mmCIF file of C-alpha atoms in Angstrom:
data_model
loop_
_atom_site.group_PDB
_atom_site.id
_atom_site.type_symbol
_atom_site.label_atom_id
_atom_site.label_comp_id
_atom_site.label_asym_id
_atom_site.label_seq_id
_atom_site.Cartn_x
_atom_site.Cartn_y
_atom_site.Cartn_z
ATOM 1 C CA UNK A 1 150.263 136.009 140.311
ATOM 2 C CA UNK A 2 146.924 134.059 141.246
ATOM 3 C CA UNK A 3 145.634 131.586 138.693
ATOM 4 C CA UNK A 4 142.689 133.166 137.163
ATOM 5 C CA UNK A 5 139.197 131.053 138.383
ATOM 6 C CA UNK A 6 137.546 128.902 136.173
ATOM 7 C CA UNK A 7 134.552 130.677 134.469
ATOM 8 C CA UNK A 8 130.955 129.182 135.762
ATOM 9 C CA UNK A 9 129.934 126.272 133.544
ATOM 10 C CA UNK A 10 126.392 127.282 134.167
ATOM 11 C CA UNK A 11 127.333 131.152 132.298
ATOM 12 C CA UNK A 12 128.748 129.389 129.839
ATOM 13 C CA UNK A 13 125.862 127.763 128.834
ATOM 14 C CA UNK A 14 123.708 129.386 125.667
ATOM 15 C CA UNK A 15 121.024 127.732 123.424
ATOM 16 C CA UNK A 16 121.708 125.343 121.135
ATOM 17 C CA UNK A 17 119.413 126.469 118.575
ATOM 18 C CA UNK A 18 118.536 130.205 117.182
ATOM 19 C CA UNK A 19 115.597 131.491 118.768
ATOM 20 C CA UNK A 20 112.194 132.389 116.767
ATOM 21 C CA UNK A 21 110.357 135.310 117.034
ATOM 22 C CA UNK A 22 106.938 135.762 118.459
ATOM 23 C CA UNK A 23 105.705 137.167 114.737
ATOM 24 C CA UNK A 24 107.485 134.285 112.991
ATOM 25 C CA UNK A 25 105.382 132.101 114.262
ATOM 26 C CA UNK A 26 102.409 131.115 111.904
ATOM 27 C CA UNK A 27 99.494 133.102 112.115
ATOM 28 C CA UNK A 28 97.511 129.977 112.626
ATOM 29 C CA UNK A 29 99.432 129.159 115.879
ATOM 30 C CA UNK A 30 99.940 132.830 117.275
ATOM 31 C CA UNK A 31 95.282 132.193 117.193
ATOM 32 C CA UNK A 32 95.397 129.541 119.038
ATOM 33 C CA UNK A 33 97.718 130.834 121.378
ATOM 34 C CA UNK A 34 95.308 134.135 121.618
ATOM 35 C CA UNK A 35 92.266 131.958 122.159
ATOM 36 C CA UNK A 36 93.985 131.040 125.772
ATOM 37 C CA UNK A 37 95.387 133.872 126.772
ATOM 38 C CA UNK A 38 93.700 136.739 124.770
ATOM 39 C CA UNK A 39 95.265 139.183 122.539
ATOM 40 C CA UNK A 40 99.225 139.208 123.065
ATOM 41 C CA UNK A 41 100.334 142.584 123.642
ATOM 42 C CA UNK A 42 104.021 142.118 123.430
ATOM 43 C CA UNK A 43 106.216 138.960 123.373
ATOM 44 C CA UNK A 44 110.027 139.163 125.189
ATOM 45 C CA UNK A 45 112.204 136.777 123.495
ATOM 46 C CA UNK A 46 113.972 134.846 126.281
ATOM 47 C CA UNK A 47 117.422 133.624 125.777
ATOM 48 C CA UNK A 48 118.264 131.427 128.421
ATOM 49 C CA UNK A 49 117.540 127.799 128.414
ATOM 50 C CA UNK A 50 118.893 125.274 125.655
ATOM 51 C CA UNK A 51 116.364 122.967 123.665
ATOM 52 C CA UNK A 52 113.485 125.301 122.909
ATOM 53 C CA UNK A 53 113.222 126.636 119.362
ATOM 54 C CA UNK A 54 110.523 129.686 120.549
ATOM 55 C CA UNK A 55 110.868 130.916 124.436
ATOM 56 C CA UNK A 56 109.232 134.462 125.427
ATOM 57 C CA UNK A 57 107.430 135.988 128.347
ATOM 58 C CA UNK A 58 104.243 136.868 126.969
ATOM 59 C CA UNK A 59 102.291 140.203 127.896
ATOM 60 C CA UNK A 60 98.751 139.245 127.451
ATOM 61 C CA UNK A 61 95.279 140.123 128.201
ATOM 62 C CA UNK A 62 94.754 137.886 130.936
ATOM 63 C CA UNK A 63 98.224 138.455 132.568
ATOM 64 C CA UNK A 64 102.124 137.322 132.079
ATOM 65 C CA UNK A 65 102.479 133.979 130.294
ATOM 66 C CA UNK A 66 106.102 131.971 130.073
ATOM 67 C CA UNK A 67 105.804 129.997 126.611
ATOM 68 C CA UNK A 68 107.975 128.129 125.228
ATOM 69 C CA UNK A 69 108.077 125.458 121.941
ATOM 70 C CA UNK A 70 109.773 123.530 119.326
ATOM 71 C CA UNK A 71 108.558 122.021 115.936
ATOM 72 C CA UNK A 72 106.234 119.151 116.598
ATOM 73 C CA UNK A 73 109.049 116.766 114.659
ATOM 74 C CA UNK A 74 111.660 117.243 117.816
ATOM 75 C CA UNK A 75 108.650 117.760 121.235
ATOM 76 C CA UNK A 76 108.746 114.666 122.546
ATOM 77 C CA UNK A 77 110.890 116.278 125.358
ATOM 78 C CA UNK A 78 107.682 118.438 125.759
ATOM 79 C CA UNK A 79 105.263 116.136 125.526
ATOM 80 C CA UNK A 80 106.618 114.621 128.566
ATOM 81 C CA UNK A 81 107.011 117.596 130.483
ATOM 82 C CA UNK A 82 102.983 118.142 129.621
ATOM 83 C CA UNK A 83 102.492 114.800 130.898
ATOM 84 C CA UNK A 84 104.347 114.918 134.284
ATOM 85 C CA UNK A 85 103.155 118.651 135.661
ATOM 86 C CA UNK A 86 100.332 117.726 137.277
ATOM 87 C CA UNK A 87 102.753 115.325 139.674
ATOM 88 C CA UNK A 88 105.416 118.484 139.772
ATOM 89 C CA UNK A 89 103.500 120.452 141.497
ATOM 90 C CA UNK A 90 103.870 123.047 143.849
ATOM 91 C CA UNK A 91 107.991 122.808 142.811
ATOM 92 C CA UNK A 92 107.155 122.973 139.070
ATOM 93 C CA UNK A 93 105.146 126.305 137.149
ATOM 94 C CA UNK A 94 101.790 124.972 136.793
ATOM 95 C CA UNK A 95 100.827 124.368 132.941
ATOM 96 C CA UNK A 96 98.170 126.178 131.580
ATOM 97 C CA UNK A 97 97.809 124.748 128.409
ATOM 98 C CA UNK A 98 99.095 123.459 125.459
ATOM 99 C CA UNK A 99 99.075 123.387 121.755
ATOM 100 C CA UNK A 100 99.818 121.126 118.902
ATOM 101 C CA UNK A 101 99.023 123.085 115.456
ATOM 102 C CA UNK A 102 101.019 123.968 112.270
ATOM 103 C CA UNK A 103 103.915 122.595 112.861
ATOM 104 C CA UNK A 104 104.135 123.352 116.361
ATOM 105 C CA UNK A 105 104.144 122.245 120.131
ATOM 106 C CA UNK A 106 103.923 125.145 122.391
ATOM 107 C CA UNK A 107 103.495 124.833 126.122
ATOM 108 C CA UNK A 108 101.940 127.690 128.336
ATOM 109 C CA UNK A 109 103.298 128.628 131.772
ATOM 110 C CA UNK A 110 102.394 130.001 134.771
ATOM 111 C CA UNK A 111 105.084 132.985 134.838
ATOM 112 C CA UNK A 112 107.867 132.942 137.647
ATOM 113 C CA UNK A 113 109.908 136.164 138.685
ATOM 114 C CA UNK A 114 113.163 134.582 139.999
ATOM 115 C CA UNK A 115 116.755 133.787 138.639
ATOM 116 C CA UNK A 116 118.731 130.837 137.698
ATOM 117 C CA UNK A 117 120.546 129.293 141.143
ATOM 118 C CA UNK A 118 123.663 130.325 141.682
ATOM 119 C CA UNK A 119 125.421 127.245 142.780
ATOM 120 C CA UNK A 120 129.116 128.553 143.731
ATOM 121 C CA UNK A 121 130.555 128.215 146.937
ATOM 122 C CA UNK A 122 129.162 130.114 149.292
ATOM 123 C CA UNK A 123 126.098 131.350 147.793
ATOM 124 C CA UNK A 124 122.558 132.346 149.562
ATOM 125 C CA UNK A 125 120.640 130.217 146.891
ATOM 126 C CA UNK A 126 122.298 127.056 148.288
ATOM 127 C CA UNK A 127 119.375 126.699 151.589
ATOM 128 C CA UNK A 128 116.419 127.366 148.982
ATOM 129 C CA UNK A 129 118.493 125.006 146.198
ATOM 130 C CA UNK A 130 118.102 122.333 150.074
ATOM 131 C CA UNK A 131 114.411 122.849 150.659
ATOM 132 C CA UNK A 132 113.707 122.118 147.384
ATOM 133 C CA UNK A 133 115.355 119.263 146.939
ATOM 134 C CA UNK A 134 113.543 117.629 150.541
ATOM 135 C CA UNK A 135 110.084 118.777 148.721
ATOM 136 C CA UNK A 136 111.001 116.599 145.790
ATOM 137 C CA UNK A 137 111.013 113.572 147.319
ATOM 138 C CA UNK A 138 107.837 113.939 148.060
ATOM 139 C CA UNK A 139 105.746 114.060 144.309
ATOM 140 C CA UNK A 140 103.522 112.272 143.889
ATOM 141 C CA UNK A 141 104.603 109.079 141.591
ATOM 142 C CA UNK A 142 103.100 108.952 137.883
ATOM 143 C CA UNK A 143 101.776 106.021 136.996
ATOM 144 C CA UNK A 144 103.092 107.077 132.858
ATOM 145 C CA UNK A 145 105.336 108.579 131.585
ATOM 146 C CA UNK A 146 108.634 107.984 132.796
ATOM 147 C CA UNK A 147 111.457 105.806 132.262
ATOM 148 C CA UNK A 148 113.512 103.597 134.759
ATOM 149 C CA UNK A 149 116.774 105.123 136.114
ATOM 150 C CA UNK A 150 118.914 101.512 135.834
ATOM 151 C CA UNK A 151 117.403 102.167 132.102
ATOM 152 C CA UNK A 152 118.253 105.401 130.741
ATOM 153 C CA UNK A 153 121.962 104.782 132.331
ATOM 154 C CA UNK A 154 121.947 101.613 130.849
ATOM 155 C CA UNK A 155 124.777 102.361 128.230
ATOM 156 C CA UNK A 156 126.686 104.068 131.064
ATOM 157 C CA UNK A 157 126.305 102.105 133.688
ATOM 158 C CA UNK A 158 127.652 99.281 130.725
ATOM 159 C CA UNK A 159 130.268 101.600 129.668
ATOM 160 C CA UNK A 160 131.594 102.405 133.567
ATOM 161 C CA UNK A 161 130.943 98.674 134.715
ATOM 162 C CA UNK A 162 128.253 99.894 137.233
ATOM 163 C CA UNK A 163 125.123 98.033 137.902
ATOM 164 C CA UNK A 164 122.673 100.753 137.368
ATOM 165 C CA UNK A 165 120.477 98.564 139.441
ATOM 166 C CA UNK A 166 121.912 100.278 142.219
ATOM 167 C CA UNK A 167 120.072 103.617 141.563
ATOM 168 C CA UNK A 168 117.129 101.660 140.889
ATOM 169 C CA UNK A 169 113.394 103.021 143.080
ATOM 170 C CA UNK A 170 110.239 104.598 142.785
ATOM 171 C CA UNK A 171 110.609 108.413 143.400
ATOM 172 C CA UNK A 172 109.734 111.159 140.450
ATOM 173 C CA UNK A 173 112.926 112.610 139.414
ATOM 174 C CA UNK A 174 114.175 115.658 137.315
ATOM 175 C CA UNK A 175 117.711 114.690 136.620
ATOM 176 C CA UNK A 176 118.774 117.854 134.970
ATOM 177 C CA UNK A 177 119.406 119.971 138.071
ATOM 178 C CA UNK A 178 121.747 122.822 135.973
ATOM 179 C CA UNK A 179 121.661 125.894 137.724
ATOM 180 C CA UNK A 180 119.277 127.660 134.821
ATOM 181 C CA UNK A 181 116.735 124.774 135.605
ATOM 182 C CA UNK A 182 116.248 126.082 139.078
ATOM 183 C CA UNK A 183 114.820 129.428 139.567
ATOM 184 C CA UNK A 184 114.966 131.111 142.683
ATOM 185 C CA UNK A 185 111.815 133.384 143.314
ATOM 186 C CA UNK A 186 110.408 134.787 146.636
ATOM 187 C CA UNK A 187 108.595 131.363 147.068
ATOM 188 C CA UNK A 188 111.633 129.558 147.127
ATOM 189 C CA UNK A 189 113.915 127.657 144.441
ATOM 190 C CA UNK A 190 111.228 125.904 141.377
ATOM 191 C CA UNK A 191 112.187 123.212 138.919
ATOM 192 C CA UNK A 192 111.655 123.896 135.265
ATOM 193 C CA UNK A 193 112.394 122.041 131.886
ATOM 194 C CA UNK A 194 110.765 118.486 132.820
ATOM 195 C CA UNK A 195 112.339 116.810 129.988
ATOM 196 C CA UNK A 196 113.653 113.784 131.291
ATOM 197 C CA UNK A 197 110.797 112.054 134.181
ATOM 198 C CA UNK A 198 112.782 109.905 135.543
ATOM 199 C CA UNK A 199 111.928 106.890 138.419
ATOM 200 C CA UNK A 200 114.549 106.065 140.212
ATOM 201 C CA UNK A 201 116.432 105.908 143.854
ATOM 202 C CA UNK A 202 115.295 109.450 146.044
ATOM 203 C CA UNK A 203 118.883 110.513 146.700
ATOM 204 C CA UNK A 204 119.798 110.757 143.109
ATOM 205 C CA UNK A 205 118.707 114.878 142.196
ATOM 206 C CA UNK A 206 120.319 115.192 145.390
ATOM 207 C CA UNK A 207 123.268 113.513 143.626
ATOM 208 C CA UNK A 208 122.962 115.273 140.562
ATOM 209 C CA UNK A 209 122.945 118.581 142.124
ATOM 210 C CA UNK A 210 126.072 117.928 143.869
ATOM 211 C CA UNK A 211 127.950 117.408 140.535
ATOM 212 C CA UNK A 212 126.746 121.029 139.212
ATOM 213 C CA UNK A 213 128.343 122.030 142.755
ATOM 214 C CA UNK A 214 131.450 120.964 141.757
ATOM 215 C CA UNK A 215 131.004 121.965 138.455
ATOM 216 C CA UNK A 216 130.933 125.394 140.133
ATOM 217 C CA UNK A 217 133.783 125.535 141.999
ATOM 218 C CA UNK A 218 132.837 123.128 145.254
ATOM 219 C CA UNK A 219 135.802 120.245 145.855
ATOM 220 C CA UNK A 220 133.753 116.745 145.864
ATOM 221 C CA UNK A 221 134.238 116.337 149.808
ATOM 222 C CA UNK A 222 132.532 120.142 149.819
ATOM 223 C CA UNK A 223 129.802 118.781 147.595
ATOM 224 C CA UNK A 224 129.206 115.329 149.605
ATOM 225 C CA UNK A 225 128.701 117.436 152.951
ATOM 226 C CA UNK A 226 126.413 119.866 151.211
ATOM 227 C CA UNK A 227 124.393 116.459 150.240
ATOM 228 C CA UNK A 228 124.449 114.784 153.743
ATOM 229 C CA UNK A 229 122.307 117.607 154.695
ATOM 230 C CA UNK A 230 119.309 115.953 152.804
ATOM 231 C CA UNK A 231 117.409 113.339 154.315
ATOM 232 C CA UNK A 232 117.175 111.415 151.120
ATOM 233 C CA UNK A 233 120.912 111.279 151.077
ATOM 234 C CA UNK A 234 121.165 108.844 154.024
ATOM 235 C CA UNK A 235 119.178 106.186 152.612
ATOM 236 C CA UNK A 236 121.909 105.475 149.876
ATOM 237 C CA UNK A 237 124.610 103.268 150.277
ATOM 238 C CA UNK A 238 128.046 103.957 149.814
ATOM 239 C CA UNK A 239 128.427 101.411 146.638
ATOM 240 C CA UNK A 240 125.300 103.183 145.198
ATOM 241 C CA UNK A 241 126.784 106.973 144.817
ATOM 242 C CA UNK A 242 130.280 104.879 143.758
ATOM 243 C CA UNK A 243 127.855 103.674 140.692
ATOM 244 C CA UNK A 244 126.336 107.033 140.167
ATOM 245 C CA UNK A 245 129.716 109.102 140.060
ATOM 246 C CA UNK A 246 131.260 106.464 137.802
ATOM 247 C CA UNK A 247 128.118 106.301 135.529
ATOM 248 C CA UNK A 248 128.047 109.742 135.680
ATOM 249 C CA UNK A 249 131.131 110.451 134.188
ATOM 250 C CA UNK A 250 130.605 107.762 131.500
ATOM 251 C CA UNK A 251 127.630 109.639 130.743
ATOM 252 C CA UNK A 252 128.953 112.748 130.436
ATOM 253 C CA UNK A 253 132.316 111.861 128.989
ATOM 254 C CA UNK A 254 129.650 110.600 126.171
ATOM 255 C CA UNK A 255 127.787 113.940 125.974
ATOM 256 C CA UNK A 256 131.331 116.118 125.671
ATOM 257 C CA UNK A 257 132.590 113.995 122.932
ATOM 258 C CA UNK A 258 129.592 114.364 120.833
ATOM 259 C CA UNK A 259 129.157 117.796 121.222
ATOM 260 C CA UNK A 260 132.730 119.784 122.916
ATOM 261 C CA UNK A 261 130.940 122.996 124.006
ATOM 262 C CA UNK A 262 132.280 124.522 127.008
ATOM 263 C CA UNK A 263 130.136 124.022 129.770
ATOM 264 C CA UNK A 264 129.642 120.422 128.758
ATOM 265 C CA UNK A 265 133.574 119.699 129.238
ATOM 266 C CA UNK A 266 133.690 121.398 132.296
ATOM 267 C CA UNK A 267 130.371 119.327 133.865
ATOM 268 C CA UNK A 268 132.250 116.025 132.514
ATOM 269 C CA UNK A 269 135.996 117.012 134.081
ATOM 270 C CA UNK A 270 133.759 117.563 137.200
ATOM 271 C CA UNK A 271 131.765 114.449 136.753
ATOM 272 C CA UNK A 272 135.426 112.360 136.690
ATOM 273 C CA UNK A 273 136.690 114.230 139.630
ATOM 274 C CA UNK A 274 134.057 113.230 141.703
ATOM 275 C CA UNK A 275 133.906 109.542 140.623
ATOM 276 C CA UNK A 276 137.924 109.336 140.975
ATOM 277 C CA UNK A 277 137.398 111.170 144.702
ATOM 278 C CA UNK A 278 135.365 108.267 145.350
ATOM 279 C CA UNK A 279 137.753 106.109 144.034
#
């Protein structure tokens, strides 16, 4: 009998918080949300997507809204995603506002029709999943707002004996390319969820990419030829992707062991089978 396949990591995935409802949110906020959009007709709780408290596709007076939020105590993740749009764009939904009342951070979308990449081998989102990643090296580089690569790996890097320094350069990265972050819609693949800015080498979302590839069923040699593809990924040197697989699976051997859902132990098994392929 055939060994039954490993389930996606990326179905696995569910939010880690319960979501609110459109009328639990104060009456206060639900206003000032009406004062952009005009009177909500009807709010669709979404369920995909991990961090955000509130997430619905609004029905509104002015058109389809995607809004999502969090109490004010825990946006800082939004905050920065506010703060980096403008340099997203066109790969990111444009932001049409935002709000910071009652308790609340709530950030306005443009709406996108698509669905979540679907990363396994052989799939038809792959060439859209390629173009996007060549657009993305070429935002525009915030001045604000983000941290260092060779920084936010720092720990890592420590932990796996890398020198992060390695990744180190001056392109606007997303760093969190999980399949439900990348939407696939008739204008081709979009990048939501700007949590993490990031500066850092160009060949590194590339990178990251590549390890939900494997994640979903690719072997790392599969994964690295899917990656040579992209211009980016010719500028980095062979000691550099050593770092980031190694880092990588520092990284997310740290995230699995602090919280052992599913989907997070299969992204870290993947992360150490690429970094001992490279090994």
């Amino acid at each position: 009998m055939s060994p039954t396949p490993n389930p996606s990591a990326a179905h696995a995935m569910t939010p880690a918080t319960l979501r609110t409802q459109w009328q639990q949110l104060p009456a206060a906020l639900r206003a000032a949300i009406e004062q952009h959009t005009g009177r909500v007709h009807r709010a669709e709780t979404i369920s995909a997507g991990l961090n955000a408290t509130f997430t619905a596709r609004l029905h509104t007076e002015t058109g389809l809204i995607f809004a999502k939020g969090t109490p004010s105590t825990r946006a800082a993740g939004q905050r920065r995603e506010a703060c980096i749009n403008p340099y997203a764009q066109p790969i990111a939904p444009r932001l049409h506002w935002h709000i910071d009342i009652a308790g609340w951070h709530i950030l306005g979308f443009e709406h996108l029709d698509g669905h979540p990449a679907e990363l396994s081998p052989g799939s038809d989102d792959l060439p859209d999943v390629t173009r996007m990643l060549t657009q993305l090296t070429e935002l525009k580089v915030p001045t604000t707002g983000c941290r260092r690569i060779e920084d936010r790996w720092a720990d890592a890097a420590k932990q796996a004996d890398t020198d992060p320094a390695l990744l180190a350069g001056n392109h606007l990265l997303h760093t969190d390319l999980n399949p439900h972050n990348i939407l696939i819609t008739k204008r081709g693949a979009r990048l939501v969820d700007w949590s993490w800015p990031t500066l850092g080498a160009p060949w590194i979302d590339t990178a990251c990419t590549a390890l939900w590839l494997i994640a979903e069923g690719h072997t790392p040699a599969d994964a690295e030829r899917w990656a040579s593809a992209h211009p980016a990924w010719s500028t980095a040197q062979s000691a550099a992707i050593d770092t980031f697989t190694a880092t990588s699976a520092a990284l997310w051997g740290q995230i699995a062991s602090n919280e052992p859902r599913p989907w997070k132990l299969r992204v870290r098994d993947a992360a150490a089978t690429w970094a001992q392929h490279r090994a």
